[in-house]
Every structure is written in C-alpha cells, then in structure tokens.
Coordinates of C-alpha atoms in Angstrom, one line a residue:
X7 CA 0.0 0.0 0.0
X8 CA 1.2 3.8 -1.0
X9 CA 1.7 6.1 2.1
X10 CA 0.9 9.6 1.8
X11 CA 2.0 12.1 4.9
X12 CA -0.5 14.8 5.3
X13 CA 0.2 18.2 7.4
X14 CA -1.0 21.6 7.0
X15 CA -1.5 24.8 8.7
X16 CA -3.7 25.7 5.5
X17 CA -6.8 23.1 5.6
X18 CA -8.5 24.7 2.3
X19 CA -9.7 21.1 0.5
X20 CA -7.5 18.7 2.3
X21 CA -10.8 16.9 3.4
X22 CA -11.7 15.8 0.0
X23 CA -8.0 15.6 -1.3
X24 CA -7.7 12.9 1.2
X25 CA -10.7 10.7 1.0
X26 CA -9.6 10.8 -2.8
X27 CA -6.4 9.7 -1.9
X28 CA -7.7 6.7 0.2
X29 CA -10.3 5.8 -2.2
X30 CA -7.1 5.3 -4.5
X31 CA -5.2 3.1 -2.4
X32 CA -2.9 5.6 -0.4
X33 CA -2.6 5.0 3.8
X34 CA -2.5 8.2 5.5
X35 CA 0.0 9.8 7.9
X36 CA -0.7 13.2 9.8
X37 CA -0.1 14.7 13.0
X38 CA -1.3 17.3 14.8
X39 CA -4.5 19.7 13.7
X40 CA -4.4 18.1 10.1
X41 CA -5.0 14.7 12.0
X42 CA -7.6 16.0 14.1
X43 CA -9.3 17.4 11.1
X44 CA -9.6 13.9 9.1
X45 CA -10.3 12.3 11.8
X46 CA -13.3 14.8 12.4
X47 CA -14.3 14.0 8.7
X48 CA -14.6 10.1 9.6
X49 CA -11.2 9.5 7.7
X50 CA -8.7 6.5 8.6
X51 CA -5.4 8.4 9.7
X52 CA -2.2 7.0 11.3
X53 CA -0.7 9.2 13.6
X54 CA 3.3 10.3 13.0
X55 CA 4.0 8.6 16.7
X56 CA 2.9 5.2 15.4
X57 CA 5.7 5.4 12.9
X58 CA 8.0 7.2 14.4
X59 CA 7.0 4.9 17.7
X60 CA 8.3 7.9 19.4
X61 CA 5.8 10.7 20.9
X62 CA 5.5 14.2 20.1
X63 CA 7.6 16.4 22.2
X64 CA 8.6 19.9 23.9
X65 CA 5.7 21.4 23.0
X66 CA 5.1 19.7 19.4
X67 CA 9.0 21.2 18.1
X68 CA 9.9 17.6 17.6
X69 CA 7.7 15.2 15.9
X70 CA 8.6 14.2 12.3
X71 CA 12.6 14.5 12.6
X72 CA 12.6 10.9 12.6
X73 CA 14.8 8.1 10.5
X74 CA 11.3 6.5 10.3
X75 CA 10.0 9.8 8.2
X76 CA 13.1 10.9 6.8
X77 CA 14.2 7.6 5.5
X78 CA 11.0 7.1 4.0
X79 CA 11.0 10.3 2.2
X80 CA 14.9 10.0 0.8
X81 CA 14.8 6.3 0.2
X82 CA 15.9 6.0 -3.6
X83 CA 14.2 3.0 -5.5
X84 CA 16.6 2.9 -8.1
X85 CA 19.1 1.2 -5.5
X86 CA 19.2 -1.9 -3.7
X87 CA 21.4 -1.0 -1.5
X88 CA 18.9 1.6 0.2
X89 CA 16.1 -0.7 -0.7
X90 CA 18.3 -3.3 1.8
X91 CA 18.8 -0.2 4.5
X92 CA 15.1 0.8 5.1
X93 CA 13.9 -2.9 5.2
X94 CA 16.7 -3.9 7.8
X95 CA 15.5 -1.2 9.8
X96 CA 11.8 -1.8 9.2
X97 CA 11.2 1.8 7.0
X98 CA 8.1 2.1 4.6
X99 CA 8.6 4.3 2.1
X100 CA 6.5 7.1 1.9
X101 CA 5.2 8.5 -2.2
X102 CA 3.3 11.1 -1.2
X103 CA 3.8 14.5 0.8
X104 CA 0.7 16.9 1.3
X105 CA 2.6 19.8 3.7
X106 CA 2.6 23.9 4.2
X107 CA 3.8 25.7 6.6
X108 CA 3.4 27.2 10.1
X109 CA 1.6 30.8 9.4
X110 CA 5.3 33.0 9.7
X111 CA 3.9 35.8 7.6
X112 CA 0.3 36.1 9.0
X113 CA 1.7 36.1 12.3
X114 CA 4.4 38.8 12.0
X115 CA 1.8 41.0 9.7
X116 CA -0.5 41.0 12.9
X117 CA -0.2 44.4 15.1
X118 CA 1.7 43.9 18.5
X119 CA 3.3 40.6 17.8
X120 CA 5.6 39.4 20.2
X121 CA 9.2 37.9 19.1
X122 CA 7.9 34.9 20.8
X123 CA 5.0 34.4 18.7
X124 CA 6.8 34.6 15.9
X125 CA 10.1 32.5 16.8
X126 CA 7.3 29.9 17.5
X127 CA 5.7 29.8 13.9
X128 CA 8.9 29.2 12.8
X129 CA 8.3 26.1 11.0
X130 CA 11.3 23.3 11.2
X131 CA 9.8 19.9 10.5
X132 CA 8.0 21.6 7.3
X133 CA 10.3 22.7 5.4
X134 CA 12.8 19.9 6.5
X135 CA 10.0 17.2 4.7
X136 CA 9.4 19.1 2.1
X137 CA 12.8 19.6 0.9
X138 CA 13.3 15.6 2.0
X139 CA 10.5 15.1 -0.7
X140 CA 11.4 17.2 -3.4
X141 CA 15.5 16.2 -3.6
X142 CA 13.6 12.7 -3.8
X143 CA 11.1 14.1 -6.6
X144 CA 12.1 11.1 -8.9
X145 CA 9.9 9.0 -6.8
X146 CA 8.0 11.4 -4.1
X147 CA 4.9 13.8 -5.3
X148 CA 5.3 16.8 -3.1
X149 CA 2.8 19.2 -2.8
X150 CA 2.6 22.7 -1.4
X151 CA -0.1 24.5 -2.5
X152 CA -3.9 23.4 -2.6
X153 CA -4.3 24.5 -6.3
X154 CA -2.2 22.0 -7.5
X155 CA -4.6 18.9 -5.9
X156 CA -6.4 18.6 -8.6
X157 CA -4.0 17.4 -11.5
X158 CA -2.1 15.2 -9.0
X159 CA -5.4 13.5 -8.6
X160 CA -6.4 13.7 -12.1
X161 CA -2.8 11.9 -12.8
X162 CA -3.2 9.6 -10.2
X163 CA -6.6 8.0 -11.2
X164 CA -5.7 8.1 -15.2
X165 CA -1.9 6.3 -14.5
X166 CA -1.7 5.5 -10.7
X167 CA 1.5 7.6 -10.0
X168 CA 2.3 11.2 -10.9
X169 CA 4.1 12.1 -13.9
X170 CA 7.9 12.5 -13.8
X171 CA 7.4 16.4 -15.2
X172 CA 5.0 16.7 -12.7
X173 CA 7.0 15.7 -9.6
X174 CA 9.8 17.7 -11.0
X175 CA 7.7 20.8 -11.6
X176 CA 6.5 20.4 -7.8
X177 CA 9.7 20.1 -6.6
X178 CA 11.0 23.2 -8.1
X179 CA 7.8 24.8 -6.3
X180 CA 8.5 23.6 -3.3
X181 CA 12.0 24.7 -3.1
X182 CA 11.0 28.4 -4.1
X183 CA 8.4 28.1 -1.1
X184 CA 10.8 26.9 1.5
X185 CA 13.1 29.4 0.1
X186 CA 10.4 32.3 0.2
X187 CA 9.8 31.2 3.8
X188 CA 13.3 31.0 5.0
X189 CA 14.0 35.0 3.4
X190 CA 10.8 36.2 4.8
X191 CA 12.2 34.9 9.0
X192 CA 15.8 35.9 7.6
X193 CA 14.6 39.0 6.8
X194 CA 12.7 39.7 10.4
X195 CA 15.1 38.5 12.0
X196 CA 17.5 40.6 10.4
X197 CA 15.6 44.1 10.3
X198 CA 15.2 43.0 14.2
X199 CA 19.1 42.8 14.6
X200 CA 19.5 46.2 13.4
X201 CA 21.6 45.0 10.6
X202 CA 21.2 47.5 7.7
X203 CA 23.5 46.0 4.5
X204 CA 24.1 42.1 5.9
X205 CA 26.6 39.6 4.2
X206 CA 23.9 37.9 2.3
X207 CA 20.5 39.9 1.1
X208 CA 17.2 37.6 0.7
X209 CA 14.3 39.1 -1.5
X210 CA 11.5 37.1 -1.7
X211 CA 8.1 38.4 -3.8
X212 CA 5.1 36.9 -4.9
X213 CA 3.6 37.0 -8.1
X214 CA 0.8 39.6 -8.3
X215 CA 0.1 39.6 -12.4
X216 CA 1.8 38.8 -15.6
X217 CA 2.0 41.5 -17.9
X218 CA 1.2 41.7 -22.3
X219 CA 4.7 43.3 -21.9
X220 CA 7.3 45.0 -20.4
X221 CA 8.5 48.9 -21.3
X222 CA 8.4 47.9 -25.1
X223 CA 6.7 45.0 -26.7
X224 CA 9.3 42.9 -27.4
X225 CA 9.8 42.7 -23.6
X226 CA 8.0 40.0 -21.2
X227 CA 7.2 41.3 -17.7
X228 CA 5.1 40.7 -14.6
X229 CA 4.8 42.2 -11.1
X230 CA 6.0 40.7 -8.0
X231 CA 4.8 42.1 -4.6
X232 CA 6.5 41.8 -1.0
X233 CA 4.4 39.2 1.3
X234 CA 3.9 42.2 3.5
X235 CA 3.8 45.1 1.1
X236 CA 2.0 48.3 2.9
X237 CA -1.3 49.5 2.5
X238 CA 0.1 52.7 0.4
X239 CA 1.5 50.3 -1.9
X240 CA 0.1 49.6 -5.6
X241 CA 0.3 45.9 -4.6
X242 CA -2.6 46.7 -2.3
X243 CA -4.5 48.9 -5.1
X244 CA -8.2 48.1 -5.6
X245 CA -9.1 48.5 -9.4
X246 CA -12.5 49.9 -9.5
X247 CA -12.3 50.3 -13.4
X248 CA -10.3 49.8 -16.6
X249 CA -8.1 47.4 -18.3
X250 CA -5.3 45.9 -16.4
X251 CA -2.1 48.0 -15.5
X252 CA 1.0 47.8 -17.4
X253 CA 4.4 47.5 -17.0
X254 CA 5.0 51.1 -17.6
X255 CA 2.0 52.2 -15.6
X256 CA 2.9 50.6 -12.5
X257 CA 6.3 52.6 -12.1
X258 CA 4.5 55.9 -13.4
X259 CA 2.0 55.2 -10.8
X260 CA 4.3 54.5 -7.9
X261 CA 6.1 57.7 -9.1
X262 CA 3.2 60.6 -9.0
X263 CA 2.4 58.2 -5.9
X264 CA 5.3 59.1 -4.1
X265 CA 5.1 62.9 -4.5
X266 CA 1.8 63.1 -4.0
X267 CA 2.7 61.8 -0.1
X268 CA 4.6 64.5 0.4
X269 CA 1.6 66.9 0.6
X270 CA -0.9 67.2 3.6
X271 CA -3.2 69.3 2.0
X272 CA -5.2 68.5 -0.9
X273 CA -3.2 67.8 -3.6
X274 CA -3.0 66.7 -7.2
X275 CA -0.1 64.9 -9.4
X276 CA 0.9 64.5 -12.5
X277 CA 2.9 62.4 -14.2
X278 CA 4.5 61.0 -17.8
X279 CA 7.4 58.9 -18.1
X280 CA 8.6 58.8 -14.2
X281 CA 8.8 62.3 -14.0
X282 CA 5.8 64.8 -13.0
X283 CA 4.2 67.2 -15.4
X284 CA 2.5 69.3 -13.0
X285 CA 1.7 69.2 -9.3
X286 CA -0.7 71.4 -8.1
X287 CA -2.8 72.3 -4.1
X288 CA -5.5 74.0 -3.5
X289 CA -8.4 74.4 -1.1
X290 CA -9.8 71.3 -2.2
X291 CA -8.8 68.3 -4.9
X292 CA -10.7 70.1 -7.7
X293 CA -8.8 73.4 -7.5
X294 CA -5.5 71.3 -6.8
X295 CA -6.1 69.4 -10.0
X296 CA -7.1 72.4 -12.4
X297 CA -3.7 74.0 -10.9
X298 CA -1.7 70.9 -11.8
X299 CA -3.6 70.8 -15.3
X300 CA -2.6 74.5 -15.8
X301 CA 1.0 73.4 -14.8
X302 CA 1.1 71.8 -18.5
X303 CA -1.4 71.5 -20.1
X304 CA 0.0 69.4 -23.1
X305 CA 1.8 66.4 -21.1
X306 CA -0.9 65.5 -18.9
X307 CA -2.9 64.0 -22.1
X308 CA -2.6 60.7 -21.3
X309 CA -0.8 60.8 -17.8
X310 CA -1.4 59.5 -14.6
X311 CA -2.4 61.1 -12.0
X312 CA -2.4 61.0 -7.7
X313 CA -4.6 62.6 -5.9
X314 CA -4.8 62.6 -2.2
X315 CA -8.4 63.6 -1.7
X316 CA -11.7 62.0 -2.5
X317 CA -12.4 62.5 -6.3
X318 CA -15.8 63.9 -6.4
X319 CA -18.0 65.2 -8.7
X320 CA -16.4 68.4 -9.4
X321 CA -13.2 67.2 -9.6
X322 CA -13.9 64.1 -12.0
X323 CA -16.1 66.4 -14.7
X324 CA -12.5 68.4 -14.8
X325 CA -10.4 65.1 -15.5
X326 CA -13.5 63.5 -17.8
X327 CA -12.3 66.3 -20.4
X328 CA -9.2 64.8 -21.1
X329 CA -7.9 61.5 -21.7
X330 CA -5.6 60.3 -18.5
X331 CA -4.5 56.5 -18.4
X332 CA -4.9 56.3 -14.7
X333 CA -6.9 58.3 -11.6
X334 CA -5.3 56.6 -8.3
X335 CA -6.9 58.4 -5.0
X336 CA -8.4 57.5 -1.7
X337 CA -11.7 56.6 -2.5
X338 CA -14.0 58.4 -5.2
X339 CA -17.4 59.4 -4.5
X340 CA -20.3 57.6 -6.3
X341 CA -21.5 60.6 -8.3
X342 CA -17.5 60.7 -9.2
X343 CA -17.6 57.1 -10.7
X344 CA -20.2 57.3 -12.7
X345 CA -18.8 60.4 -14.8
X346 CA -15.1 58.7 -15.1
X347 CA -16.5 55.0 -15.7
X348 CA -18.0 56.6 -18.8
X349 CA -14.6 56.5 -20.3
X350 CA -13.8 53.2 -21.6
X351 CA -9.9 53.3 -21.2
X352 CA -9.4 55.1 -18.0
X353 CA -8.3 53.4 -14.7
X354 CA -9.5 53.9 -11.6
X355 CA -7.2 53.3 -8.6
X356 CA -8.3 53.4 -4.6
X357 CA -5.3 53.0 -2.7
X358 CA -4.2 54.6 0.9
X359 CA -1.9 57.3 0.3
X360 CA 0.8 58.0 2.7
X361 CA 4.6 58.2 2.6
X362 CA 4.5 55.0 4.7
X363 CA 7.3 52.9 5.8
X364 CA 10.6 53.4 5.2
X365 CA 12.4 50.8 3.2
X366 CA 15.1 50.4 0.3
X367 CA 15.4 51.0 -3.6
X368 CA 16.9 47.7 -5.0
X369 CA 18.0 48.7 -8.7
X370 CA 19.4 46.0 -11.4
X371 CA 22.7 46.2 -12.8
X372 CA 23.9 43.2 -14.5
X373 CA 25.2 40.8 -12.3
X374 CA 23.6 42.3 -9.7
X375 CA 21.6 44.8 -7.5
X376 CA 22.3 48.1 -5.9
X377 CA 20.8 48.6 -2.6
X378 CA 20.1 52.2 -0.9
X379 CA 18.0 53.7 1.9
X380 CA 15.0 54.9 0.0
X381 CA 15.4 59.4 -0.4
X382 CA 13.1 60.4 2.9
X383 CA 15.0 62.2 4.9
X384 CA 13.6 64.7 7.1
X385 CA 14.7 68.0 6.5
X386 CA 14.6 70.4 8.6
X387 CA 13.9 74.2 7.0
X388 CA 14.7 75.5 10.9
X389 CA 18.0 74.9 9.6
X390 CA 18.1 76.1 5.8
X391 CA 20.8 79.5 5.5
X392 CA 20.3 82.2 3.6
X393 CA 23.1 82.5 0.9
X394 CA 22.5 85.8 -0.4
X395 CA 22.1 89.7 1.1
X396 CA 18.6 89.1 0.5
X397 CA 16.4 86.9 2.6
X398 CA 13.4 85.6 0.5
X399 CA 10.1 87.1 1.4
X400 CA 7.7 84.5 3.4
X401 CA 5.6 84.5 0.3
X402 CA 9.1 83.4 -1.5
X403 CA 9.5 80.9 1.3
X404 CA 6.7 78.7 1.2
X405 CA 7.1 78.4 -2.9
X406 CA 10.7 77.3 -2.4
X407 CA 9.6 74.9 0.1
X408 CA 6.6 73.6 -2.0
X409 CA 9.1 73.5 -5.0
X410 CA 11.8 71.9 -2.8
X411 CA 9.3 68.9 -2.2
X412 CA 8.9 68.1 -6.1
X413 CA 13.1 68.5 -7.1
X414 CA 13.7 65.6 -5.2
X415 CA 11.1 63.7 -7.2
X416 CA 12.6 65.1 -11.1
X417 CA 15.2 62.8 -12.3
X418 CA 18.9 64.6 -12.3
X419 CA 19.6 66.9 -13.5
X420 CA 16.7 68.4 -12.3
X421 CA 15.5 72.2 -12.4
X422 CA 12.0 72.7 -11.0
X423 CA 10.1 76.2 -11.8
X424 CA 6.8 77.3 -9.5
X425 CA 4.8 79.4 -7.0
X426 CA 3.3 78.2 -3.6
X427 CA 0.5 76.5 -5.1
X428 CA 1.9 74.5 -8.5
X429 CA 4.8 73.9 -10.4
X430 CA 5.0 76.5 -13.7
X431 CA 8.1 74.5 -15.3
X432 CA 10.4 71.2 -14.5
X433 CA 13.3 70.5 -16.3
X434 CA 14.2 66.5 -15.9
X435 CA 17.1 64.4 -17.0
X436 CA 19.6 66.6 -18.5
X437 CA 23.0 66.5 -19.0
X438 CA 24.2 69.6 -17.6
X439 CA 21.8 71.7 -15.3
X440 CA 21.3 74.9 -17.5
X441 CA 20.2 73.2 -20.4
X442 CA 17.5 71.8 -17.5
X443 CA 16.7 75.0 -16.3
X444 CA 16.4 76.0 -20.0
X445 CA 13.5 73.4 -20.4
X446 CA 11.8 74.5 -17.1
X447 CA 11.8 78.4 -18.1
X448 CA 10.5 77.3 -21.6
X449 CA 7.5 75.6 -20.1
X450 CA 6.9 78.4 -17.5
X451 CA 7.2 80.9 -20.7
X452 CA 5.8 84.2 -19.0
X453 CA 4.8 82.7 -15.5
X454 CA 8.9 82.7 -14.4
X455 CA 8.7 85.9 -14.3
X456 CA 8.3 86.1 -10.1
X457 CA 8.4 82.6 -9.5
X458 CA 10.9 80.9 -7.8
X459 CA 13.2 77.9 -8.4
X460 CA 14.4 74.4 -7.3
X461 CA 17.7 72.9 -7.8
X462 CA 18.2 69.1 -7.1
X463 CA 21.9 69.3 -6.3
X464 CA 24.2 72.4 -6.6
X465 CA 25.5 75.1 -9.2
X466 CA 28.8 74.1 -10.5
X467 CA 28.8 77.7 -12.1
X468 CA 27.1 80.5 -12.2
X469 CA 25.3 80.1 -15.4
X470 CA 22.0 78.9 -14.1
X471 CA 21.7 81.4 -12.0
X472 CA 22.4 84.4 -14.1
X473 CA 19.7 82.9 -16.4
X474 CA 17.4 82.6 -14.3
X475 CA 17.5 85.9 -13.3
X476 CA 17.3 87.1 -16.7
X477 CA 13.9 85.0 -17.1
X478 CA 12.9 86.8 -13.9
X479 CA 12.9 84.3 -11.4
X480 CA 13.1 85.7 -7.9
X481 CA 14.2 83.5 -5.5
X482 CA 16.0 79.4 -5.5
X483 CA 16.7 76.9 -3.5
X484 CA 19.4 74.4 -3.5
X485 CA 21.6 71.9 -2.1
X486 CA 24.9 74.4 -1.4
X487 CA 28.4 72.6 -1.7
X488 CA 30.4 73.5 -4.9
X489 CA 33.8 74.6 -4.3
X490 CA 32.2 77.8 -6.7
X491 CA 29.4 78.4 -4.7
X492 CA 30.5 82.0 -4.2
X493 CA 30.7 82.6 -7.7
X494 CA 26.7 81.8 -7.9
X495 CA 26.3 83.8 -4.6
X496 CA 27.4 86.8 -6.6
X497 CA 25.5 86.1 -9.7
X498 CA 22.5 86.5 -7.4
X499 CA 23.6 89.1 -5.4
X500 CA 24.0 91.1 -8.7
X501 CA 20.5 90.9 -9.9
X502 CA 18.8 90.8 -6.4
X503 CA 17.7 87.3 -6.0
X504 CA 17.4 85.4 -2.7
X505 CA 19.2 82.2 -2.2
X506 CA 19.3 79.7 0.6
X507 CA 20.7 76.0 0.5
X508 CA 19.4 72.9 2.3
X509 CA 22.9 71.5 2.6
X510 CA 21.1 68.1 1.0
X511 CA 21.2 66.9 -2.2
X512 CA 18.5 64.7 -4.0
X513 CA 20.2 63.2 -6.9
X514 CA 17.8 60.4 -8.9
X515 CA 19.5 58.8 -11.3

C-alpha cells in the first residue's frame, strides 16, 4: 500500500483531497490539527507517533525529525542498496507529501506581535520534509499548495502515479516556497538585529500579475509584490475600473504616488514617463487638479495622475475632459464614478496614500543589485541658511519649500520652476543643469517671471543662475556645496535674487 503524509496549517480542500487519496489506495500519515481534522471527517489516519514509535515532544518542536520519516522520504528505489537499509531497519517508504507551513507571515503581519509568537511559527519539521521530498522528486509527489490537488489526482486516477514532469515541476515549487519562507524569517530577524546591508541579502516576492509586456513590446514582464507590502503600496490597489495595468503604468504610478505623499493638503499629481508634469494644491482636490492641469497643459494628455483627496464630482467632470491612463486616489465618490467609468480606457485606482514605511530602492545592474535607503529624509527648514544679502520674502519661502518637495522627485539633473500652489516648469534628466533650467523656463514661458526655483543638487557655475534671473525668477533653493558656490552667490547678489541651500542633495538617477 502507498503512504501519503499529510500536514498543513492551511486546511483549504485537504478533506476531500484525502478521501480521494484513500479511495485510490494511499494509507495516511498526519499529526497534529491536520490529524484532528480527518479524523473529524470520519477519515482512517495513522498518527506520526505510530511510525515514528516515538511521541511528540517539547511542545510539538519535535515530531517528524525521525529516521522513520526521513528515510521514507529520501529512500531512492533505483538502488538496492537503500532498498536493503530501510527494510533492515523496518522503513516504509512514503510516495506522497501533502505539507505547508506554520503561518510566519500572518503572524508577524498581525499588530503587537511578540518575538515569541513569531520564533514559534517558525516552522522546522515543514520545510525539513518538504525539501526531504522534493530532492527525492524522482519518486515522491510533493505538494505545497492546494491548487495543485487537482491534476495530482487527475494523474493519479488516469496512471496511478504522478508524472515524472509533474513531480519535477512540484519540486522546483516547493524549493522556491521553503526558500520564500526562509528569506521572509531571515529577513525579520535581520531588520530585528539592526543589521542594515548584511553579508547575504534575501528578496523574496510573490507573483501579483503577468503582464502583455514589459516597457516595449518585445519585452516580457510581470509584477512581483513583497508578502507584507504596505497598505500605500500599488500591490494593495483596488481597481475599480479599466483594463489591467502595465508594465510602464505601474512605475508611473508608484512615481506621481510618491510625490503626491509629500503633501498634507489637498493635492493633485501629475505624471508621464517617471517624471511629474505638474503638481498642483488647492483648497480642495478640484482646484488642486485644475492647478496641476494648468502646470502643462500638453503632457498631462494621457498621464497618470495621484490625488490625495476624494475624487468627487467636481473634480472628476475636470479630469473627464481629457484622456488620463490612470486616476489613483483614496476613495472616489459615487456621483464621481459614474462620470469617469463613462470613459472606456481610464483606470481607476483606490489605494491609501501616505509616505509609509521606510524601506530600500533595490535597482538591477547586470550581475547584480544596488541597494540604498530609499530618499526620505527629514529636512529640517529651521535649519536652511540664507546664501545671499537678501532673505526671501515669506511668500518666496513657502514656494521654495513647496518646489523643494517636487526636485527631489525630477530625475537629475533636475531644475523645478513654481509658485506656492503648483509647479509652472520642471526641467528632468539633463545633461548639464542649464540646459535643465532651460527646459523649465520654456515651459513656465511668462509665469517665471516672479516665480521661484528648485535645484536638485548644486551650481557648479554661475550660469544657471544668471539665467534665471534674466527669465525673472526671484528667489532658488538648493543643495549648497560646490567649491564655486561664491561665484553663484554673486550672480545672485547682482540681480537681487534670494538664495538659501538645504545643505542636502537629491540626486535620482
């Protein structure tokens, strides 16, 4: 008779993938809950303690790490001489393994958990059978995951045993489980050691969705999610409306998602191509949208924007006379969906929106990854020094400040144009940082005249500055640092401009 050993913390269909597996033959080992659970179901089970002849002990931590299991599992049919081993020491081989694992990731997801609660769901015998019956997959079916119950049953009735593929296939699975589980505890364990860059780095991620494509056609793609991704993440996005989200999509959503956090009052995003377009704030999400409309009115056609209000009815008639790709905000009022659900194409986000947690950028080079504390630092404007004769009014103050929020988001080199309320012109990507501010003055055209001006990182001439006095700009902020800062000091002094650096620098490559 074919054994089967049965144990999981997730009980979804095990009831009926077990009578199945009786009804085709199989005797059936389990321990714990599972047992109780088949047992509850009327089922024939043979408890792990009347193989192992051993009982269950220190508090259930040792139960299967038993020759009796372990040699059942690794036996290898193809030769006698372990075919001689387990019978001289009375071992039955066992064919089949049904087994997940303790809940780790529920428990540390749940608020207030102890370090004792989660050192116990720790699972060792698990993943220790598991891996005993995958290395072993030329003989043992090992399965992991309820959806796959099915075609192992399927197999089973048409041929009596698995298919090699098939076992192989599972195997692999179960290995990037037991994997996924060891990174997730390695992980806690390592965020709880205060260990910021350790020797080794485990990522684990789940798949979310696989995509048509990836930033060009040509290019496959899908979307992997952390097993405890925050609720301001797009992994946690509801989709009210519209076709699914592409590959480019996701990372200009996660962009205009990110500035939009910055803002406490209400506040509206654009972006196209990683880089905003226009940000605007008002008095509510209506007027903060129009303002980040005005802000360019050509790039947001078929942008995506953040907002960090409810969309309501006012505001969605405003976005309904364009075409966007995507509206991500808190919620959206009723009378709000049923004007932008009129529009076949658009998406519709609700997701929480807040800066969240803090946590790392992991970038791909070939060969490998570049690691980095994700650009939130606290500033402190308390501590921002005036550079120039000329202090900048408080009306100048607050637009450097708003403007000094968006910089940091503009990919280097970065040169952002604006008032107190909205950005006028941004500058992104450039080569050298005039040709930036060039860009951002264009854009602005007449509206620079008494704006002010955000640098991401410093002058390493006076240039900039000069021209953007001549396009009538009247105050800037930036990082401070070059060994010619004096020479830009000057350059300002000379036309009357106010200057102050935040002795921080927000370079994004």
């Amino acid at each position: 008779m074919k054994r089967a050993l049965i144990s999981v913390s997730d009980k979804t269909g095990i009831v009926d993938f077990t009578r199945e597996l009786i009804s085709l033959g199989y005797e059936i080992i389990s321990t714990g809950g599972t047992k109780r659970a088949l047992l509850d179901a009327g089922l024939p089970v043979m408890g792990i303690e009347e193989v192992t002849e051993f009982p269950e002990m220190l508090d259930g931590r040792v139960k299967t790490l038993h020759p009796m299991i372990h040699g059942g599992l690794l036996f290898r049919r193809d030769l006698p001489e372990h075919g001689k081993q387990i019978e001289a020491h009375g071992i039955q081989p066992i064919d089949l393994v049904c087994v997940n694992l303790y809940p780790f990731q529920e428990t540390i997801a749940k608020t207030g958990v102890t370090l004792d609660e989660a050192i116990e769901n720790i699972d060792i015998g698990g993943p220790s059978m598991l891996r005993s019956a995958a290395k072993n997959y030329a003989a043992v079916t090992v399965l992991v995951d309820a959806a796959d119950y099915g075609a192992v049953l399927t197999e089973l009735r048409e041929a009596g045993d698995t298919k090699r593929e098939t076992r192989e296939k599972l195997a692999a699975k179960v290995f990037r489980h037991t994997a996924a589980y060891d990174a997730l505890i390695a992980s806690y364990l390592t965020e709880l050691s205060g260990e910021a860059f350790p020797e080794k780095l485990t990522l684990t991620y789940n798949l979310q969705s696989e995509m048509r494509y990836g930033e060009n056609p040509h290019q496959q793609a899908a979307f992997y999610a952390e097993p405890l991704a925050d609720a301001a993440s797009l992994a946690k996005a509801k989709q009210l409306h519209g076709k699914a989200l592409s590959y480019n999509n996701i990372r200009d959503a996660d962009a205009a998602l990110k500035i939009v956090a910055e803002f406490k009052q209400p506040a509206a995003v654009a972006v196209k191509h990683m880089n905003p377009c226009g940000i605007g704030t008002g008095n509510s999400i209506e007027e903060a949208f129009q303002k980040a409309f005005e802000a360019d009115e050509t790039s947001i056609f078929g942008g995506i924007i953040a907002l960090n209000r409810e969309v309501n009815r006012e505001a969605a008639l405003k976005m309904s006379e364009i075409f966007l790709e995507i509206v991500i905000a808190p919620s959206f009022s009723k009378e709000a969906l049923e004007i932008l659900t009129k529009k076949k194409n658009i998406r519709l986000l609700e997701l929480e929106i807040s800066s969240g947690a803090r946590y790392h950028d992991v970038t791909s080079v070939r060969g490998g990854l570049l690691v980095q504390d994700c650009d939130t630092f606290l500033e402190d404007s308390e501590s921002y020094e005036v550079m120039t004769d000329r202090a900048p009014t408080d009306e100048e103050l607050e637009a450097l400040l708003f403007q000094w929020k968006i910089v940091k988001h503009v990919k280097s080199n970065a040169i952002v144009v604006g008032n107190a309320k909205m950005t006028l012109g941004i500058g992104a990507g450039q080569m050298n940082r005039i040709g930036a501010a060039e860009i951002a003055f264009r854009q602005a055209g007449e509206k620079t005249a008494g704006a002010v001006l955000a640098s991401d990182a410093f002058f390493p001439m006076d240039d900039t500055v000069e021209a953007a006095a001549k396009a009538g700009i009247r105050a800037i902020i930036q990082p401070g640092g070059s060994i010619k800062d004096q020479a830009s000091i000057d350059m300002a002094n000379k036309y009357g401009l106010a200057m102050i650096k935040t002795n921080v620098r927000h370079f994004k490559h």
